[in-house]
Each structure stands twice: as structure tokens, then as C-alpha cells.
């Protein structure tokens, strides 16, 4: 029996369908993130080592100020997005894995032509929102953990290393399968202090005071 936890959905299907309906509507900027990209974006915000102001990530997700039919719809949609982010934080905090809202089989297709690529591109958008904080400590480890997201997103296809990887379909599928675990690894990287050598206790110096009572 495997010790790997089963991925947990971050929102129920009905909530995801409602978000999809809104994000695909004409009230949203054509350049705004769609449901899959927004899911990756919000998971990245859950992982991020520093808190991003709500107004900042909303503006990035919607590429401006979204239009709502009324205050009730505004509260509903923004509430669902915030709940997705918080559920991701809660899941990762408990050592769980986030469920990806799409089929993870590439089936010979280029990742950027599938929802996998869209989700990874959304995740990287979340990284770009405060890139300096992601790479502030142990840049090499972070770069290694982010490599699969970068490779699958299609955003870095002009880089030589990525071009070589793009032709290795077996490895690409392996990277896709690792995504939930990599999200947890990144989350823990920023929150679990590295193991350090225990300090050697100082030798106690003999007291200069007189002897006490026996």
C-alpha cells in the first residue's frame, strides 16, 4: 500500500463550474486567466513565501477590474477564488496534495496545447507576481523544483534546455505526474527550516560564588 496521499479537490465541481462560467463570460477581459490557469495561479499564491495583497492578485488574474452584475455576484466570485486559495493552503499545511482539475495524460500532445500547460502557465504567473521572494533563498533548489512547471507551461520554449526537453515525451509525462508532489515540496521548502547541526552546549563555568548549604 502506497504512503502517498490521494490528491484533494480544492473546490467542489459545482463551484468550479460556476467559476468557469464567469471567467468565460464577456464581462471578463479576454486576456484574463481562464479557470484552469486561475487554478494554477491560486495554488502558486498558496505556496508563495510572502503574502500577496488581495487587490494585487485580483488585478493580475482579471487583467484589470472585472465587471459584476451586482454586489452579490462580486461577493460570490471573489469568495470562490479566495476559498480555492485557502483550501490549497489548508491542504498543503496538512501535508496533502492538491487535485489538478484536468486529465493529466498528455497522450502525445505538446503540454502547452493541453490544460496541463495552461495550469502550469497560470502557476508561473503566480510566481512572476513576486518573483524576487521565490528566489530569495536557495535559488538553485527553487529553480530545480520550478523546472517542471516552466517546461510544461510553454512559456520558456525558446530556451535551449526547454527545447531539448520538449521532445522527450516520456520525461514530460513523468513531470506532469509529479506536479502535485512538487507543489507540496515547494510549500514545505519555504516553511520547514533546513536541518542544521545542533549547537554544542557551552561548558558550564564553575560558580564564583561561595558554596551553598548542603
mmCIF file with all atom_site columns, C-alpha atoms in Angstrom:
data_model
loop_
_atom_site.group_PDB
_atom_site.id
_atom_site.type_symbol
_atom_site.label_atom_id
_atom_site.label_alt_id
_atom_site.label_comp_id
_atom_site.label_asym_id
_atom_site.label_entity_id
_atom_site.label_seq_id
_atom_site.pdbx_PDB_ins_code
_atom_site.Cartn_x
_atom_site.Cartn_y
_atom_site.Cartn_z
_atom_site.occupancy
_atom_site.B_iso_or_equiv
_atom_site.pdbx_formal_charge
_atom_site.auth_seq_id
_atom_site.auth_comp_id
_atom_site.auth_asym_id
_atom_site.auth_atom_id
_atom_site.pdbx_PDB_model_num
ATOM 1   C CA . UNK A 1 1   ? 0.000   0.000  0.000   1.00 0.00 ? 1   UNK A CA 1
ATOM 2   C CA . UNK A 1 2   ? 1.399   3.398  -1.018  1.00 0.00 ? 2   UNK A CA 1
ATOM 3   C CA . UNK A 1 3   ? 2.047   6.088  1.578   1.00 0.00 ? 3   UNK A CA 1
ATOM 4   C CA . UNK A 1 4   ? 1.421   8.810  -0.999  1.00 0.00 ? 4   UNK A CA 1
ATOM 5   C CA . UNK A 1 5   ? -1.752  10.723 -0.047  1.00 0.00 ? 5   UNK A CA 1
ATOM 6   C CA . UNK A 1 6   ? -4.571  10.978 -2.544  1.00 0.00 ? 6   UNK A CA 1
ATOM 7   C CA . UNK A 1 7   ? -4.879  14.454 -4.121  1.00 0.00 ? 7   UNK A CA 1
ATOM 8   C CA . UNK A 1 8   ? -7.666  16.561 -2.631  1.00 0.00 ? 8   UNK A CA 1
ATOM 9   C CA . UNK A 1 9   ? -10.055 18.715 -4.736  1.00 0.00 ? 9   UNK A CA 1
ATOM 10  C CA . UNK A 1 10  ? -9.730  22.380 -3.796  1.00 0.00 ? 10  UNK A CA 1
ATOM 11  C CA . UNK A 1 11  ? -13.327 23.210 -4.760  1.00 0.00 ? 11  UNK A CA 1
ATOM 12  C CA . UNK A 1 12  ? -16.358 21.058 -5.431  1.00 0.00 ? 12  UNK A CA 1
ATOM 13  C CA . UNK A 1 13  ? -17.384 20.531 -9.072  1.00 0.00 ? 13  UNK A CA 1
ATOM 14  C CA . UNK A 1 14  ? -20.349 22.907 -8.840  1.00 0.00 ? 14  UNK A CA 1
ATOM 15  C CA . UNK A 1 15  ? -18.133 25.752 -7.610  1.00 0.00 ? 15  UNK A CA 1
ATOM 16  C CA . UNK A 1 16  ? -15.573 25.115 -10.365 1.00 0.00 ? 16  UNK A CA 1
ATOM 17  C CA . UNK A 1 17  ? -18.352 25.155 -12.965 1.00 0.00 ? 17  UNK A CA 1
ATOM 18  C CA . UNK A 1 18  ? -19.616 28.495 -11.631 1.00 0.00 ? 18  UNK A CA 1
ATOM 19  C CA . UNK A 1 19  ? -16.128 29.999 -11.828 1.00 0.00 ? 19  UNK A CA 1
ATOM 20  C CA . UNK A 1 20  ? -15.661 28.590 -15.311 1.00 0.00 ? 20  UNK A CA 1
ATOM 21  C CA . UNK A 1 21  ? -18.946 30.133 -16.424 1.00 0.00 ? 21  UNK A CA 1
ATOM 22  C CA . UNK A 1 22  ? -17.978 33.557 -15.111 1.00 0.00 ? 22  UNK A CA 1
ATOM 23  C CA . UNK A 1 23  ? -14.346 33.552 -16.287 1.00 0.00 ? 23  UNK A CA 1
ATOM 24  C CA . UNK A 1 24  ? -15.520 32.521 -19.756 1.00 0.00 ? 24  UNK A CA 1
ATOM 25  C CA . UNK A 1 25  ? -18.137 35.284 -19.923 1.00 0.00 ? 25  UNK A CA 1
ATOM 26  C CA . UNK A 1 26  ? -17.899 38.544 -21.873 1.00 0.00 ? 26  UNK A CA 1
ATOM 27  C CA . UNK A 1 27  ? -17.746 40.501 -18.601 1.00 0.00 ? 27  UNK A CA 1
ATOM 28  C CA . UNK A 1 28  ? -14.140 39.374 -18.191 1.00 0.00 ? 28  UNK A CA 1
ATOM 29  C CA . UNK A 1 29  ? -11.172 40.758 -20.147 1.00 0.00 ? 29  UNK A CA 1
ATOM 30  C CA . UNK A 1 30  ? -10.139 38.396 -22.989 1.00 0.00 ? 30  UNK A CA 1
ATOM 31  C CA . UNK A 1 31  ? -6.600  38.336 -21.545 1.00 0.00 ? 31  UNK A CA 1
ATOM 32  C CA . UNK A 1 32  ? -7.785  37.304 -18.063 1.00 0.00 ? 32  UNK A CA 1
ATOM 33  C CA . UNK A 1 33  ? -6.923  33.842 -16.777 1.00 0.00 ? 33  UNK A CA 1
ATOM 34  C CA . UNK A 1 34  ? -9.411  31.085 -17.528 1.00 0.00 ? 34  UNK A CA 1
ATOM 35  C CA . UNK A 1 35  ? -10.498 28.529 -14.933 1.00 0.00 ? 35  UNK A CA 1
ATOM 36  C CA . UNK A 1 36  ? -7.532  26.168 -15.392 1.00 0.00 ? 36  UNK A CA 1
ATOM 37  C CA . UNK A 1 37  ? -4.935  28.960 -15.430 1.00 0.00 ? 37  UNK A CA 1
ATOM 38  C CA . UNK A 1 38  ? -6.594  30.653 -12.458 1.00 0.00 ? 38  UNK A CA 1
ATOM 39  C CA . UNK A 1 39  ? -6.484  27.382 -10.524 1.00 0.00 ? 39  UNK A CA 1
ATOM 40  C CA . UNK A 1 40  ? -2.716  27.114 -11.107 1.00 0.00 ? 40  UNK A CA 1
ATOM 41  C CA . UNK A 1 41  ? -2.277  30.803 -10.281 1.00 0.00 ? 41  UNK A CA 1
ATOM 42  C CA . UNK A 1 42  ? -4.091  30.496 -6.941  1.00 0.00 ? 42  UNK A CA 1
ATOM 43  C CA . UNK A 1 43  ? -2.194  27.331 -6.000  1.00 0.00 ? 43  UNK A CA 1
ATOM 44  C CA . UNK A 1 44  ? 1.041   29.267 -6.614  1.00 0.00 ? 44  UNK A CA 1
ATOM 45  C CA . UNK A 1 45  ? -0.227  32.026 -4.317  1.00 0.00 ? 45  UNK A CA 1
ATOM 46  C CA . UNK A 1 46  ? -0.890  29.376 -1.667  1.00 0.00 ? 46  UNK A CA 1
ATOM 47  C CA . UNK A 1 47  ? 2.725   28.201 -1.997  1.00 0.00 ? 47  UNK A CA 1
ATOM 48  C CA . UNK A 1 48  ? 4.282   31.680 -2.236  1.00 0.00 ? 48  UNK A CA 1
ATOM 49  C CA . UNK A 1 49  ? 6.744   32.537 0.558   1.00 0.00 ? 49  UNK A CA 1
ATOM 50  C CA . UNK A 1 50  ? 5.219   36.000 1.004   1.00 0.00 ? 50  UNK A CA 1
ATOM 51  C CA . UNK A 1 51  ? 1.618   37.143 1.188   1.00 0.00 ? 51  UNK A CA 1
ATOM 52  C CA . UNK A 1 52  ? 0.318   38.988 -1.869  1.00 0.00 ? 52  UNK A CA 1
ATOM 53  C CA . UNK A 1 53  ? -2.301  41.678 -1.315  1.00 0.00 ? 53  UNK A CA 1
ATOM 54  C CA . UNK A 1 54  ? -5.729  40.549 -2.495  1.00 0.00 ? 54  UNK A CA 1
ATOM 55  C CA . UNK A 1 55  ? -6.197  43.599 -4.722  1.00 0.00 ? 55  UNK A CA 1
ATOM 56  C CA . UNK A 1 56  ? -2.894  42.865 -6.479  1.00 0.00 ? 56  UNK A CA 1
ATOM 57  C CA . UNK A 1 57  ? -3.639  39.249 -7.359  1.00 0.00 ? 57  UNK A CA 1
ATOM 58  C CA . UNK A 1 58  ? -7.218  40.011 -8.370  1.00 0.00 ? 58  UNK A CA 1
ATOM 59  C CA . UNK A 1 59  ? -5.964  42.688 -10.782 1.00 0.00 ? 59  UNK A CA 1
ATOM 60  C CA . UNK A 1 60  ? -3.440  40.220 -12.221 1.00 0.00 ? 60  UNK A CA 1
ATOM 61  C CA . UNK A 1 61  ? -5.919  37.351 -12.540 1.00 0.00 ? 61  UNK A CA 1
ATOM 62  C CA . UNK A 1 62  ? -8.530  39.507 -14.278 1.00 0.00 ? 62  UNK A CA 1
ATOM 63  C CA . UNK A 1 63  ? -6.051  41.764 -16.097 1.00 0.00 ? 63  UNK A CA 1
ATOM 64  C CA . UNK A 1 64  ? -7.820  44.757 -14.625 1.00 0.00 ? 64  UNK A CA 1
ATOM 65  C CA . UNK A 1 65  ? -11.053 45.315 -12.766 1.00 0.00 ? 65  UNK A CA 1
ATOM 66  C CA . UNK A 1 66  ? -13.689 42.658 -13.527 1.00 0.00 ? 66  UNK A CA 1
ATOM 67  C CA . UNK A 1 67  ? -17.305 43.588 -14.161 1.00 0.00 ? 67  UNK A CA 1
ATOM 68  C CA . UNK A 1 68  ? -20.005 42.034 -11.999 1.00 0.00 ? 68  UNK A CA 1
ATOM 69  C CA . UNK A 1 69  ? -23.766 42.037 -12.407 1.00 0.00 ? 69  UNK A CA 1
ATOM 70  C CA . UNK A 1 70  ? -24.197 43.180 -8.807  1.00 0.00 ? 70  UNK A CA 1
ATOM 71  C CA . UNK A 1 71  ? -22.572 43.076 -5.377  1.00 0.00 ? 71  UNK A CA 1
ATOM 72  C CA . UNK A 1 72  ? -23.897 39.566 -4.777  1.00 0.00 ? 72  UNK A CA 1
ATOM 73  C CA . UNK A 1 73  ? -22.080 38.210 -7.840  1.00 0.00 ? 73  UNK A CA 1
ATOM 74  C CA . UNK A 1 74  ? -18.913 40.071 -6.897  1.00 0.00 ? 74  UNK A CA 1
ATOM 75  C CA . UNK A 1 75  ? -19.002 38.548 -3.426  1.00 0.00 ? 75  UNK A CA 1
ATOM 76  C CA . UNK A 1 76  ? -19.746 35.087 -4.859  1.00 0.00 ? 76  UNK A CA 1
ATOM 77  C CA . UNK A 1 77  ? -16.958 35.000 -7.469  1.00 0.00 ? 77  UNK A CA 1
ATOM 78  C CA . UNK A 1 78  ? -14.248 36.622 -5.368  1.00 0.00 ? 78  UNK A CA 1
ATOM 79  C CA . UNK A 1 79  ? -15.312 34.413 -2.465  1.00 0.00 ? 79  UNK A CA 1
ATOM 80  C CA . UNK A 1 80  ? -14.881 31.265 -4.557  1.00 0.00 ? 80  UNK A CA 1
ATOM 81  C CA . UNK A 1 81  ? -11.414 32.359 -5.697  1.00 0.00 ? 81  UNK A CA 1
ATOM 82  C CA . UNK A 1 82  ? -10.363 33.134 -2.136  1.00 0.00 ? 82  UNK A CA 1
ATOM 83  C CA . UNK A 1 83  ? -11.773 29.823 -0.925  1.00 0.00 ? 83  UNK A CA 1
ATOM 84  C CA . UNK A 1 84  ? -9.786  27.931 -3.554  1.00 0.00 ? 84  UNK A CA 1
ATOM 85  C CA . UNK A 1 85  ? -6.596  29.641 -2.389  1.00 0.00 ? 85  UNK A CA 1
ATOM 86  C CA . UNK A 1 86  ? -7.333  28.998 1.289   1.00 0.00 ? 86  UNK A CA 1
ATOM 87  C CA . UNK A 1 87  ? -8.245  25.369 0.628   1.00 0.00 ? 87  UNK A CA 1
ATOM 88  C CA . UNK A 1 88  ? -4.919  24.946 -1.144  1.00 0.00 ? 88  UNK A CA 1
ATOM 89  C CA . UNK A 1 89  ? -3.107  26.393 1.882   1.00 0.00 ? 89  UNK A CA 1
ATOM 90  C CA . UNK A 1 90  ? -5.038  24.127 4.277   1.00 0.00 ? 90  UNK A CA 1
ATOM 91  C CA . UNK A 1 91  ? -4.372  21.041 2.143   1.00 0.00 ? 91  UNK A CA 1
ATOM 92  C CA . UNK A 1 92  ? -0.642  21.741 1.872   1.00 0.00 ? 92  UNK A CA 1
ATOM 93  C CA . UNK A 1 93  ? -0.365  22.661 5.546   1.00 0.00 ? 93  UNK A CA 1
ATOM 94  C CA . UNK A 1 94  ? -1.664  19.192 6.407   1.00 0.00 ? 94  UNK A CA 1
ATOM 95  C CA . UNK A 1 95  ? 0.808   17.534 4.026   1.00 0.00 ? 95  UNK A CA 1
ATOM 96  C CA . UNK A 1 96  ? -1.873  16.813 1.430   1.00 0.00 ? 96  UNK A CA 1
ATOM 97  C CA . UNK A 1 97  ? -1.691  17.094 -2.339  1.00 0.00 ? 97  UNK A CA 1
ATOM 98  C CA . UNK A 1 98  ? -3.870  19.406 -4.463  1.00 0.00 ? 98  UNK A CA 1
ATOM 99  C CA . UNK A 1 99  ? -6.003  17.691 -7.073  1.00 0.00 ? 99  UNK A CA 1
ATOM 100 C CA . UNK A 1 100 ? -5.464  19.027 -10.594 1.00 0.00 ? 100 UNK A CA 1
ATOM 101 C CA . UNK A 1 101 ? -8.790  19.818 -12.325 1.00 0.00 ? 101 UNK A CA 1
ATOM 102 C CA . UNK A 1 102 ? -7.992  18.092 -15.640 1.00 0.00 ? 102 UNK A CA 1
ATOM 103 C CA . UNK A 1 103 ? -6.844  14.845 -17.212 1.00 0.00 ? 103 UNK A CA 1
ATOM 104 C CA . UNK A 1 104 ? -3.082  14.542 -16.694 1.00 0.00 ? 104 UNK A CA 1
ATOM 105 C CA . UNK A 1 105 ? -2.409  12.253 -19.678 1.00 0.00 ? 105 UNK A CA 1
ATOM 106 C CA . UNK A 1 106 ? -0.505  14.042 -22.438 1.00 0.00 ? 106 UNK A CA 1
ATOM 107 C CA . UNK A 1 107 ? -1.275  11.305 -24.988 1.00 0.00 ? 107 UNK A CA 1
ATOM 108 C CA . UNK A 1 108 ? 1.456   12.505 -27.323 1.00 0.00 ? 108 UNK A CA 1
ATOM 109 C CA . UNK A 1 109 ? 0.344   16.157 -27.333 1.00 0.00 ? 109 UNK A CA 1
ATOM 110 C CA . UNK A 1 110 ? 2.628   19.077 -26.521 1.00 0.00 ? 110 UNK A CA 1
ATOM 111 C CA . UNK A 1 111 ? 1.905   20.218 -22.936 1.00 0.00 ? 111 UNK A CA 1
ATOM 112 C CA . UNK A 1 112 ? 1.196   23.817 -23.992 1.00 0.00 ? 112 UNK A CA 1
ATOM 113 C CA . UNK A 1 113 ? -1.630  22.516 -26.184 1.00 0.00 ? 113 UNK A CA 1
ATOM 114 C CA . UNK A 1 114 ? -3.369  20.932 -23.193 1.00 0.00 ? 114 UNK A CA 1
ATOM 115 C CA . UNK A 1 115 ? -4.905  22.137 -19.901 1.00 0.00 ? 115 UNK A CA 1
ATOM 116 C CA . UNK A 1 116 ? -1.680  20.909 -18.269 1.00 0.00 ? 116 UNK A CA 1
ATOM 117 C CA . UNK A 1 117 ? 0.245   23.694 -19.990 1.00 0.00 ? 117 UNK A CA 1
ATOM 118 C CA . UNK A 1 118 ? -2.451  26.246 -19.115 1.00 0.00 ? 118 UNK A CA 1
ATOM 119 C CA . UNK A 1 119 ? -2.338  25.271 -15.439 1.00 0.00 ? 119 UNK A CA 1
ATOM 120 C CA . UNK A 1 120 ? 1.463   25.473 -15.307 1.00 0.00 ? 120 UNK A CA 1
ATOM 121 C CA . UNK A 1 121 ? 1.421   28.824 -17.110 1.00 0.00 ? 121 UNK A CA 1
ATOM 122 C CA . UNK A 1 122 ? -1.049  30.091 -14.503 1.00 0.00 ? 122 UNK A CA 1
ATOM 123 C CA . UNK A 1 123 ? 1.200   28.773 -11.734 1.00 0.00 ? 123 UNK A CA 1
ATOM 124 C CA . UNK A 1 124 ? 4.170   30.621 -13.214 1.00 0.00 ? 124 UNK A CA 1
ATOM 125 C CA . UNK A 1 125 ? 2.094   33.821 -13.411 1.00 0.00 ? 125 UNK A CA 1
ATOM 126 C CA . UNK A 1 126 ? 1.675   33.468 -9.660  1.00 0.00 ? 126 UNK A CA 1
ATOM 127 C CA . UNK A 1 127 ? 5.452   33.133 -9.302  1.00 0.00 ? 127 UNK A CA 1
ATOM 128 C CA . UNK A 1 128 ? 6.092   36.188 -11.503 1.00 0.00 ? 128 UNK A CA 1
ATOM 129 C CA . UNK A 1 129 ? 3.823   38.274 -9.268  1.00 0.00 ? 129 UNK A CA 1
ATOM 130 C CA . UNK A 1 130 ? 6.574   38.309 -6.614  1.00 0.00 ? 130 UNK A CA 1
ATOM 131 C CA . UNK A 1 131 ? 9.476   36.506 -8.267  1.00 0.00 ? 131 UNK A CA 1
ATOM 132 C CA . UNK A 1 132 ? 12.156  38.001 -6.015  1.00 0.00 ? 132 UNK A CA 1
ATOM 133 C CA . UNK A 1 133 ? 10.704  36.423 -2.875  1.00 0.00 ? 133 UNK A CA 1
ATOM 134 C CA . UNK A 1 134 ? 10.526  32.975 -4.501  1.00 0.00 ? 134 UNK A CA 1
ATOM 135 C CA . UNK A 1 135 ? 14.243  33.019 -5.338  1.00 0.00 ? 135 UNK A CA 1
ATOM 136 C CA . UNK A 1 136 ? 15.484  34.991 -2.341  1.00 0.00 ? 136 UNK A CA 1
ATOM 137 C CA . UNK A 1 137 ? 16.845  31.929 -0.529  1.00 0.00 ? 137 UNK A CA 1
ATOM 138 C CA . UNK A 1 138 ? 18.393  28.769 -2.002  1.00 0.00 ? 138 UNK A CA 1
ATOM 139 C CA . UNK A 1 139 ? 17.835  29.830 -5.597  1.00 0.00 ? 139 UNK A CA 1
ATOM 140 C CA . UNK A 1 140 ? 19.235  26.581 -7.014  1.00 0.00 ? 140 UNK A CA 1
ATOM 141 C CA . UNK A 1 141 ? 16.743  24.357 -5.166  1.00 0.00 ? 141 UNK A CA 1
ATOM 142 C CA . UNK A 1 142 ? 13.801  26.576 -6.096  1.00 0.00 ? 142 UNK A CA 1
ATOM 143 C CA . UNK A 1 143 ? 14.877  26.618 -9.754  1.00 0.00 ? 143 UNK A CA 1
ATOM 144 C CA . UNK A 1 144 ? 15.054  22.806 -9.741  1.00 0.00 ? 144 UNK A CA 1
ATOM 145 C CA . UNK A 1 145 ? 11.592  22.478 -8.188  1.00 0.00 ? 145 UNK A CA 1
ATOM 146 C CA . UNK A 1 146 ? 10.100  25.010 -10.623 1.00 0.00 ? 146 UNK A CA 1
ATOM 147 C CA . UNK A 1 147 ? 11.709  23.485 -13.719 1.00 0.00 ? 147 UNK A CA 1
ATOM 148 C CA . UNK A 1 148 ? 8.781   21.117 -14.457 1.00 0.00 ? 148 UNK A CA 1
ATOM 149 C CA . UNK A 1 149 ? 6.266   23.968 -14.220 1.00 0.00 ? 149 UNK A CA 1
ATOM 150 C CA . UNK A 1 150 ? 8.416   26.044 -16.556 1.00 0.00 ? 150 UNK A CA 1
ATOM 151 C CA . UNK A 1 151 ? 8.936   23.204 -19.023 1.00 0.00 ? 151 UNK A CA 1
ATOM 152 C CA . UNK A 1 152 ? 5.254   22.260 -19.172 1.00 0.00 ? 152 UNK A CA 1
ATOM 153 C CA . UNK A 1 153 ? 3.964   25.855 -19.360 1.00 0.00 ? 153 UNK A CA 1
ATOM 154 C CA . UNK A 1 154 ? 5.315   26.537 -22.831 1.00 0.00 ? 154 UNK A CA 1
ATOM 155 C CA . UNK A 1 155 ? 6.441   29.987 -21.668 1.00 0.00 ? 155 UNK A CA 1
ATOM 156 C CA . UNK A 1 156 ? 10.128  29.146 -21.987 1.00 0.00 ? 156 UNK A CA 1
ATOM 157 C CA . UNK A 1 157 ? 10.159  27.125 -25.206 1.00 0.00 ? 157 UNK A CA 1
ATOM 158 C CA . UNK A 1 158 ? 12.881  29.294 -26.770 1.00 0.00 ? 158 UNK A CA 1
ATOM 159 C CA . UNK A 1 159 ? 15.413  28.326 -24.116 1.00 0.00 ? 159 UNK A CA 1
ATOM 160 C CA . UNK A 1 160 ? 17.783  25.540 -25.294 1.00 0.00 ? 160 UNK A CA 1
ATOM 161 C CA . UNK A 1 161 ? 17.255  23.315 -22.242 1.00 0.00 ? 161 UNK A CA 1
ATOM 162 C CA . UNK A 1 162 ? 13.485  23.504 -22.660 1.00 0.00 ? 162 UNK A CA 1
ATOM 163 C CA . UNK A 1 163 ? 13.632  22.789 -26.381 1.00 0.00 ? 163 UNK A CA 1
ATOM 164 C CA . UNK A 1 164 ? 15.534  19.571 -25.707 1.00 0.00 ? 164 UNK A CA 1
ATOM 165 C CA . UNK A 1 165 ? 13.086  18.516 -23.004 1.00 0.00 ? 165 UNK A CA 1
ATOM 166 C CA . UNK A 1 166 ? 10.096  19.203 -25.271 1.00 0.00 ? 166 UNK A CA 1
ATOM 167 C CA . UNK A 1 167 ? 10.988  16.202 -27.436 1.00 0.00 ? 167 UNK A CA 1
ATOM 168 C CA . UNK A 1 168 ? 11.225  13.760 -24.509 1.00 0.00 ? 168 UNK A CA 1
ATOM 169 C CA . UNK A 1 169 ? 7.572   12.705 -24.194 1.00 0.00 ? 169 UNK A CA 1
ATOM 170 C CA . UNK A 1 170 ? 8.267   10.074 -21.530 1.00 0.00 ? 170 UNK A CA 1
ATOM 171 C CA . UNK A 1 171 ? 10.013  12.558 -19.261 1.00 0.00 ? 171 UNK A CA 1
ATOM 172 C CA . UNK A 1 172 ? 7.351   15.196 -19.861 1.00 0.00 ? 172 UNK A CA 1
ATOM 173 C CA . UNK A 1 173 ? 4.637   12.797 -18.725 1.00 0.00 ? 173 UNK A CA 1
ATOM 174 C CA . UNK A 1 174 ? 6.725   11.953 -15.677 1.00 0.00 ? 174 UNK A CA 1
ATOM 175 C CA . UNK A 1 175 ? 6.913   15.663 -14.825 1.00 0.00 ? 175 UNK A CA 1
ATOM 176 C CA . UNK A 1 176 ? 3.138   16.020 -15.180 1.00 0.00 ? 176 UNK A CA 1
ATOM 177 C CA . UNK A 1 177 ? 2.597   13.103 -12.802 1.00 0.00 ? 177 UNK A CA 1
ATOM 178 C CA . UNK A 1 178 ? 4.883   14.754 -10.233 1.00 0.00 ? 178 UNK A CA 1
ATOM 179 C CA . UNK A 1 179 ? 3.125   18.153 -10.216 1.00 0.00 ? 179 UNK A CA 1
ATOM 180 C CA . UNK A 1 180 ? 1.042   17.698 -7.031  1.00 0.00 ? 180 UNK A CA 1
ATOM 181 C CA . UNK A 1 181 ? 4.077   16.408 -5.113  1.00 0.00 ? 181 UNK A CA 1
ATOM 182 C CA . UNK A 1 182 ? 6.222   19.264 -6.436  1.00 0.00 ? 182 UNK A CA 1
ATOM 183 C CA . UNK A 1 183 ? 3.645   21.785 -5.228  1.00 0.00 ? 183 UNK A CA 1
ATOM 184 C CA . UNK A 1 184 ? 3.887   20.282 -1.737  1.00 0.00 ? 184 UNK A CA 1
ATOM 185 C CA . UNK A 1 185 ? 7.699   20.188 -1.933  1.00 0.00 ? 185 UNK A CA 1
ATOM 186 C CA . UNK A 1 186 ? 7.768   23.898 -2.776  1.00 0.00 ? 186 UNK A CA 1
ATOM 187 C CA . UNK A 1 187 ? 5.345   24.717 0.036   1.00 0.00 ? 187 UNK A CA 1
ATOM 188 C CA . UNK A 1 188 ? 7.456   22.813 2.556   1.00 0.00 ? 188 UNK A CA 1
ATOM 189 C CA . UNK A 1 189 ? 10.670  24.330 1.198   1.00 0.00 ? 189 UNK A CA 1
ATOM 190 C CA . UNK A 1 190 ? 9.513   27.768 2.327   1.00 0.00 ? 190 UNK A CA 1
ATOM 191 C CA . UNK A 1 191 ? 8.083   26.686 5.667   1.00 0.00 ? 191 UNK A CA 1
ATOM 192 C CA . UNK A 1 192 ? 10.236  23.901 7.083   1.00 0.00 ? 192 UNK A CA 1
ATOM 193 C CA . UNK A 1 193 ? 13.592  25.216 8.323   1.00 0.00 ? 193 UNK A CA 1
ATOM 194 C CA . UNK A 1 194 ? 16.607  23.390 6.903   1.00 0.00 ? 194 UNK A CA 1
ATOM 195 C CA . UNK A 1 195 ? 18.289  20.881 9.168   1.00 0.00 ? 195 UNK A CA 1
ATOM 196 C CA . UNK A 1 196 ? 21.232  22.431 10.939  1.00 0.00 ? 196 UNK A CA 1
ATOM 197 C CA . UNK A 1 197 ? 23.934  20.998 13.094  1.00 0.00 ? 197 UNK A CA 1
ATOM 198 C CA . UNK A 1 198 ? 22.897  21.207 16.706  1.00 0.00 ? 198 UNK A CA 1
ATOM 199 C CA . UNK A 1 199 ? 24.999  23.747 18.563  1.00 0.00 ? 199 UNK A CA 1
ATOM 200 C CA . UNK A 1 200 ? 27.472  22.308 21.027  1.00 0.00 ? 200 UNK A CA 1
ATOM 201 C CA . UNK A 1 201 ? 26.418  23.392 24.513  1.00 0.00 ? 201 UNK A CA 1
ATOM 202 C CA . UNK A 1 202 ? 28.881  25.643 26.251  1.00 0.00 ? 202 UNK A CA 1
ATOM 203 C CA . UNK A 1 203 ? 30.710  24.155 29.194  1.00 0.00 ? 203 UNK A CA 1
ATOM 204 C CA . UNK A 1 204 ? 29.411  25.499 32.427  1.00 0.00 ? 204 UNK A CA 1
ATOM 205 C CA . UNK A 1 205 ? 31.911  27.624 34.243  1.00 0.00 ? 205 UNK A CA 1
ATOM 206 C CA . UNK A 1 206 ? 32.314  26.993 37.938  1.00 0.00 ? 206 UNK A CA 1
ATOM 207 C CA . UNK A 1 207 ? 30.418  29.473 40.016  1.00 0.00 ? 207 UNK A CA 1
ATOM 208 C CA . UNK A 1 208 ? 32.460  32.208 41.629  1.00 0.00 ? 208 UNK A CA 1
ATOM 209 C CA . UNK A 1 209 ? 30.000  32.419 44.489  1.00 0.00 ? 209 UNK A CA 1
ATOM 210 C CA . UNK A 1 210 ? 30.585  30.658 47.748  1.00 0.00 ? 210 UNK A CA 1
ATOM 211 C CA . UNK A 1 211 ? 29.305  27.181 48.329  1.00 0.00 ? 211 UNK A CA 1
ATOM 212 C CA . UNK A 1 212 ? 25.698  26.939 49.249  1.00 0.00 ? 212 UNK A CA 1
ATOM 213 C CA . UNK A 1 213 ? 24.154  24.940 52.035  1.00 0.00 ? 213 UNK A CA 1
ATOM 214 C CA . UNK A 1 214 ? 24.309  21.181 51.818  1.00 0.00 ? 214 UNK A CA 1
#
